[in-house]
Coordinates of C-alpha atoms in Angstrom, one line a residue:
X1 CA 0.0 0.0 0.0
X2 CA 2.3 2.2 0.8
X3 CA 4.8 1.0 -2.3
X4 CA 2.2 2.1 -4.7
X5 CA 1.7 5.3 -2.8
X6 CA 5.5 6.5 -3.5
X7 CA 4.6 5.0 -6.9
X8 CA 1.3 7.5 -7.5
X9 CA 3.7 10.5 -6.0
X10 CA 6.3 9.6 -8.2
X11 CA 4.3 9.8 -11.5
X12 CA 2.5 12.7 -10.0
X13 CA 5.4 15.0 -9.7
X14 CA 7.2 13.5 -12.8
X15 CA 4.5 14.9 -15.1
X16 CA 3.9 18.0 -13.2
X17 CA 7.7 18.5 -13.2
X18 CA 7.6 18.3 -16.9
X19 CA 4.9 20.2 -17.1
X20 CA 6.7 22.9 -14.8
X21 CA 9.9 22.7 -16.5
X22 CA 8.0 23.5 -20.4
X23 CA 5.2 25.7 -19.5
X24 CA 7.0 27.5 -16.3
X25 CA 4.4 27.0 -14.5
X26 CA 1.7 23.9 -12.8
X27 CA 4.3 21.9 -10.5
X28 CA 1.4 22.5 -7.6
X29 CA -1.6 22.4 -9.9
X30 CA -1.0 19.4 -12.0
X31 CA 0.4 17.1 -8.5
X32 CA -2.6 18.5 -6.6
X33 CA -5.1 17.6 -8.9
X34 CA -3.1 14.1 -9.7
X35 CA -2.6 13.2 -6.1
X36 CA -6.4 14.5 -4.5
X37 CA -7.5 11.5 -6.8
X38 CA -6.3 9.3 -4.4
X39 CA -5.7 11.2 -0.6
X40 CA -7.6 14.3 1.0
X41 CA -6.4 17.6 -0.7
X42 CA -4.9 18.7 2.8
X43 CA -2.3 15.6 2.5
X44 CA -1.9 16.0 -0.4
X45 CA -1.1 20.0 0.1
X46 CA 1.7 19.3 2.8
X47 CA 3.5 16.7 0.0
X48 CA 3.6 19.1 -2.7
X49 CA 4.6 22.2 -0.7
X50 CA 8.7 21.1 -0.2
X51 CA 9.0 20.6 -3.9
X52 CA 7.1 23.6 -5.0
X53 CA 8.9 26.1 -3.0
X54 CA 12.5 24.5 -4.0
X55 CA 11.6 24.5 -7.6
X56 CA 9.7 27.9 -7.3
X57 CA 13.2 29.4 -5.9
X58 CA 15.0 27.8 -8.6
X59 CA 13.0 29.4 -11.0
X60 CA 12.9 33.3 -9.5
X61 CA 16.7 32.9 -9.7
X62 CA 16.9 31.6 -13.1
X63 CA 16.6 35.1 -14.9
X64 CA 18.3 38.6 -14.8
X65 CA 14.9 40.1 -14.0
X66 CA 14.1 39.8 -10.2
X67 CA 14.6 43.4 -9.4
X68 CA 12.3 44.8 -12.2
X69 CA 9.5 41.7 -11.0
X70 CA 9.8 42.9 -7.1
X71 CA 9.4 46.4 -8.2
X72 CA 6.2 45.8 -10.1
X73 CA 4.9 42.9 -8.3
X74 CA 5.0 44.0 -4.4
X75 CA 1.2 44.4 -3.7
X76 CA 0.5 40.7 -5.6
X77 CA 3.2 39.4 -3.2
X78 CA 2.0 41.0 -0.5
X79 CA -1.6 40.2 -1.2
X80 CA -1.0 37.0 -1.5
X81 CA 0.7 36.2 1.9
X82 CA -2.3 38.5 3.7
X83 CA -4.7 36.3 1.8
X84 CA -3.3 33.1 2.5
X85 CA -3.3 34.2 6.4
X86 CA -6.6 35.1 6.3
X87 CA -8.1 32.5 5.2
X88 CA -5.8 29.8 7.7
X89 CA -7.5 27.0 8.8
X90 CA -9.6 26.6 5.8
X91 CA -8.0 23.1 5.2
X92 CA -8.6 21.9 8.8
X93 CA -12.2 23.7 9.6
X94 CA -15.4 22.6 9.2
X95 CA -15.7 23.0 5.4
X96 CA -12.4 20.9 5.0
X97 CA -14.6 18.3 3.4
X98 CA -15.9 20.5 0.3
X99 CA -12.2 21.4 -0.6
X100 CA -11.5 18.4 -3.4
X101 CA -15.1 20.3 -5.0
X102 CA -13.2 23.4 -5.0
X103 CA -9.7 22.3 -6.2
X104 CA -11.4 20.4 -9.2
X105 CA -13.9 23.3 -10.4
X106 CA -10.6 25.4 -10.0
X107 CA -8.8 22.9 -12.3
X108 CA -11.8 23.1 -14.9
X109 CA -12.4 27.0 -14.9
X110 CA -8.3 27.6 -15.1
X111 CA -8.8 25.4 -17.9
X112 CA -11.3 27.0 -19.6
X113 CA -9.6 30.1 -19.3
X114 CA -7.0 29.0 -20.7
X115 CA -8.1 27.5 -23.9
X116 CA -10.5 30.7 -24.6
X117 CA -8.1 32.8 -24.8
X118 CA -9.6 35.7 -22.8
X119 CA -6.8 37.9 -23.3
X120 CA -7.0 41.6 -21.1
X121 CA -4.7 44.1 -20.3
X122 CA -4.0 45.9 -16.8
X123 CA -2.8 49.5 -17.4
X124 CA 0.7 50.5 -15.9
X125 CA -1.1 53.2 -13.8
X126 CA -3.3 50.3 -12.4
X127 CA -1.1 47.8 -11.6
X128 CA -0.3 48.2 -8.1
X129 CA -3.8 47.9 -6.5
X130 CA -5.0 45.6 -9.0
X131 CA -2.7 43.4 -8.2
X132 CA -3.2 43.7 -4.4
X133 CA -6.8 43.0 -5.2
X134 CA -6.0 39.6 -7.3
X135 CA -3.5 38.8 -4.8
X136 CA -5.6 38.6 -1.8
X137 CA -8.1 36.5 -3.3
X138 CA -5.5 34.4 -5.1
X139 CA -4.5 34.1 -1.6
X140 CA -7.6 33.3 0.0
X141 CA -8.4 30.8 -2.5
X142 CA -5.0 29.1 -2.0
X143 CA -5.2 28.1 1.5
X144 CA -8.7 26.5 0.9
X145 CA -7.4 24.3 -2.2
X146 CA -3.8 24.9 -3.5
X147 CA -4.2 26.0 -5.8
X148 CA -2.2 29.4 -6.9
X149 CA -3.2 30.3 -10.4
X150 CA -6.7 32.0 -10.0
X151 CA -6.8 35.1 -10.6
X152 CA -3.3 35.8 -10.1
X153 CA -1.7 34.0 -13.5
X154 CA -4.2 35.9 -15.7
X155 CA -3.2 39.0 -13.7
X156 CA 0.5 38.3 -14.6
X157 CA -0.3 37.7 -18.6
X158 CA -2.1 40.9 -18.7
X159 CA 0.7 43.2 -17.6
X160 CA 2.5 42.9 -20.8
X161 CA 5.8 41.0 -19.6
X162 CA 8.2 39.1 -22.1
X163 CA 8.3 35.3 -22.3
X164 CA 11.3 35.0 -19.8
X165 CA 10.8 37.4 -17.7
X166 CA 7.2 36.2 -16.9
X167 CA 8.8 32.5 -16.3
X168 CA 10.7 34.1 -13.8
X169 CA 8.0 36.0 -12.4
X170 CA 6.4 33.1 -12.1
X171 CA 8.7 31.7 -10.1
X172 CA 8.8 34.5 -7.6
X173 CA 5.0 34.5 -7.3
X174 CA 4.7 30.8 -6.7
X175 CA 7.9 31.1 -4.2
X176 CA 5.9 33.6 -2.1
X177 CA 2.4 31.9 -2.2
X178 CA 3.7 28.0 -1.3
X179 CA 6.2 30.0 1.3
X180 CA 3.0 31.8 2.9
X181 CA 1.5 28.5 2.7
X182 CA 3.9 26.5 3.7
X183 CA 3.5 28.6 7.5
X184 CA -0.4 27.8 7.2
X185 CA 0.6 23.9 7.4
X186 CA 2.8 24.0 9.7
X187 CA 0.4 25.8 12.2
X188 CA -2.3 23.7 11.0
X189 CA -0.1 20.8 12.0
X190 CA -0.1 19.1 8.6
X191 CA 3.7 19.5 7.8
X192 CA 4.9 16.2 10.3
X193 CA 8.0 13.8 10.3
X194 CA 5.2 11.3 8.2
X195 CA 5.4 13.5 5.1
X196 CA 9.3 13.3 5.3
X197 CA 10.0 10.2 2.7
X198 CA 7.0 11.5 0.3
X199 CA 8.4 14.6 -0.2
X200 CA 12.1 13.9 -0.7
X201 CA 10.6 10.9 -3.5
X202 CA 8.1 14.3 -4.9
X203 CA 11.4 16.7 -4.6
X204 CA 13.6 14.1 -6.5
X205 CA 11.1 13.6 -9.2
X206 CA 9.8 16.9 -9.7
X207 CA 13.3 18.1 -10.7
X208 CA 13.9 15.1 -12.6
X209 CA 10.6 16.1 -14.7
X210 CA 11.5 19.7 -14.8
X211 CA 14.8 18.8 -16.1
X212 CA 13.3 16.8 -19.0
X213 CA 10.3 19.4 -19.5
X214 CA 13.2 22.8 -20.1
X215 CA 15.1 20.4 -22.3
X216 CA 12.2 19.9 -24.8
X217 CA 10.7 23.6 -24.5
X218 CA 12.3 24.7 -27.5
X219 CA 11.4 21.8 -29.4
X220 CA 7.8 21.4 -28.5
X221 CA 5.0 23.0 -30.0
X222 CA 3.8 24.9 -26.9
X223 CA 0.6 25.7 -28.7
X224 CA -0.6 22.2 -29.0
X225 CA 0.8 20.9 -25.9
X226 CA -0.7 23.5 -24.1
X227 CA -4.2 22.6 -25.8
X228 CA -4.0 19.0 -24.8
X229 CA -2.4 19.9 -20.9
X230 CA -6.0 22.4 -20.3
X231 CA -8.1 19.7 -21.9
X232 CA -6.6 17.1 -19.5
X233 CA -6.9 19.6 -16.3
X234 CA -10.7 19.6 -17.3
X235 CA -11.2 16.6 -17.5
X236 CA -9.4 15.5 -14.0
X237 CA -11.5 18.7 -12.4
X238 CA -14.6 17.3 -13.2
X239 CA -13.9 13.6 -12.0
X240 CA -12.3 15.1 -8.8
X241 CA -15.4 17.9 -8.3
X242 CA -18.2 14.8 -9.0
X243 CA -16.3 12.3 -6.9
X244 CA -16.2 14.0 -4.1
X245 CA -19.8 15.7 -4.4
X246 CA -20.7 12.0 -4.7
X247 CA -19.3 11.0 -1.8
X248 CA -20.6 13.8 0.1
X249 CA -24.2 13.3 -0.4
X250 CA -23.9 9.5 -0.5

């Protein structure tokens, strides 16, 4: 039993490694959604949290742009962390057992977004309380599921920032949100000595993917892959939403 779980978390953070390491973003999205399948979103939560703050900082340092990216991005960092401590003990409280619903209509709508190509712009003059805005509810909304991407990945496409520096941004984002996170767990008491050996196995494996996924980047057609990876995140929201609104009112 526990063989095959080290097997699911190894698959789990292979692909969302790879995913990670092409796309620059959905190491906590895709291993979330893979792993609730399987485990309570809250364990699963306090397995993915190590690996996504290594990788994260990995990624913030892996382009020239950090200072430029603090500058503009302070009130979605900040926003973030003050939404994410708000909203503490979401994962623990008396709606703990609606949270897979929520983490798999999140997969499904981020989806959707995503293949509609909704594209908007946020002015320069109106960055700085829009993004405090987005980044409190991107908080709020990540201690309840894990999820970082609503609205806050939108937010950052709709700034106007190149292809590599938004990878990095990326990276500093998601390092502040699983960070902020990360100090929700441990008060919650989820992070324990029992998560120990799945994390190193999700840590080794998610670098392992993310190695693979920045080695194929340039040859991939990001287009399609990107098509297929949304269509597969709606599909695993909906099973993950129904299964657990199944079990609820069964």
């Amino acid at each position: 039993m526990f063989d095959s779980l080290l097997i699911l978390i190894a698959f789990a953070f292979l692909t969302a490694g790879f995913v990670k390491g092409a796309l620059g973003l959905g190491l906590p999205t895709v291993s979330m959604g893979l792993l609730a399948v399987s485990m309570p979103p809250a364990q699963a939560i306090a397995i993915v949290i190590v690996p996504a703050i290594v990788t994260n900082i990995w990624q913030t340092f892996g382009g020239p742009y950090l200072r430029d990216i603090l500058r503009r991005l302070w009130p979605l960092l900040i926003g973030t962390a003050a939404g994410i401590w708000l909203n503490g003990g979401a994962l623990t409280g008396p709606y703990a057992r609606y949270t897979a619903i929520v983490l798999g209509l999140l997969l499904a709508i981020n989806a959707i977004i995503s293949l509609s190509k909704f594209n908007f712009s946020v002015a320069p003059a109106n960055e700085k309380w829009v993004g405090g805005i987005v980044g409190v509810v991107t908080g709020m909304i990540s201690a309840a599921s894990g999820v970082q991407v609503i609205p806050s990945v939108p937010y950052l496409q709709a700034i106007g920032m190149e292809k590599e520096e938004l990878i990095q941004a990326l990276g500093v984002f998601f390092t502040v949100a699983t960070l902020a996170l990360g100090f929700n767990l441990t008060s919650e008491g989820l992070l324990t000595s029992a998560t120990a050996l799945p994390g190193a196995v999700a840590m080794v494996c998610s670098f392992a993917g993310m190695f693979v996924g920045q080695a194929v980047r340039t040859r991939l057609r990001p287009d399609m892959f990107r098509v297929w990876f949304q269509i597969a995140m709606i599909v695993l929201g909906v099973y993950l939403a129904g299964n657990a609104l199944l079990k609820i009112t069964t």
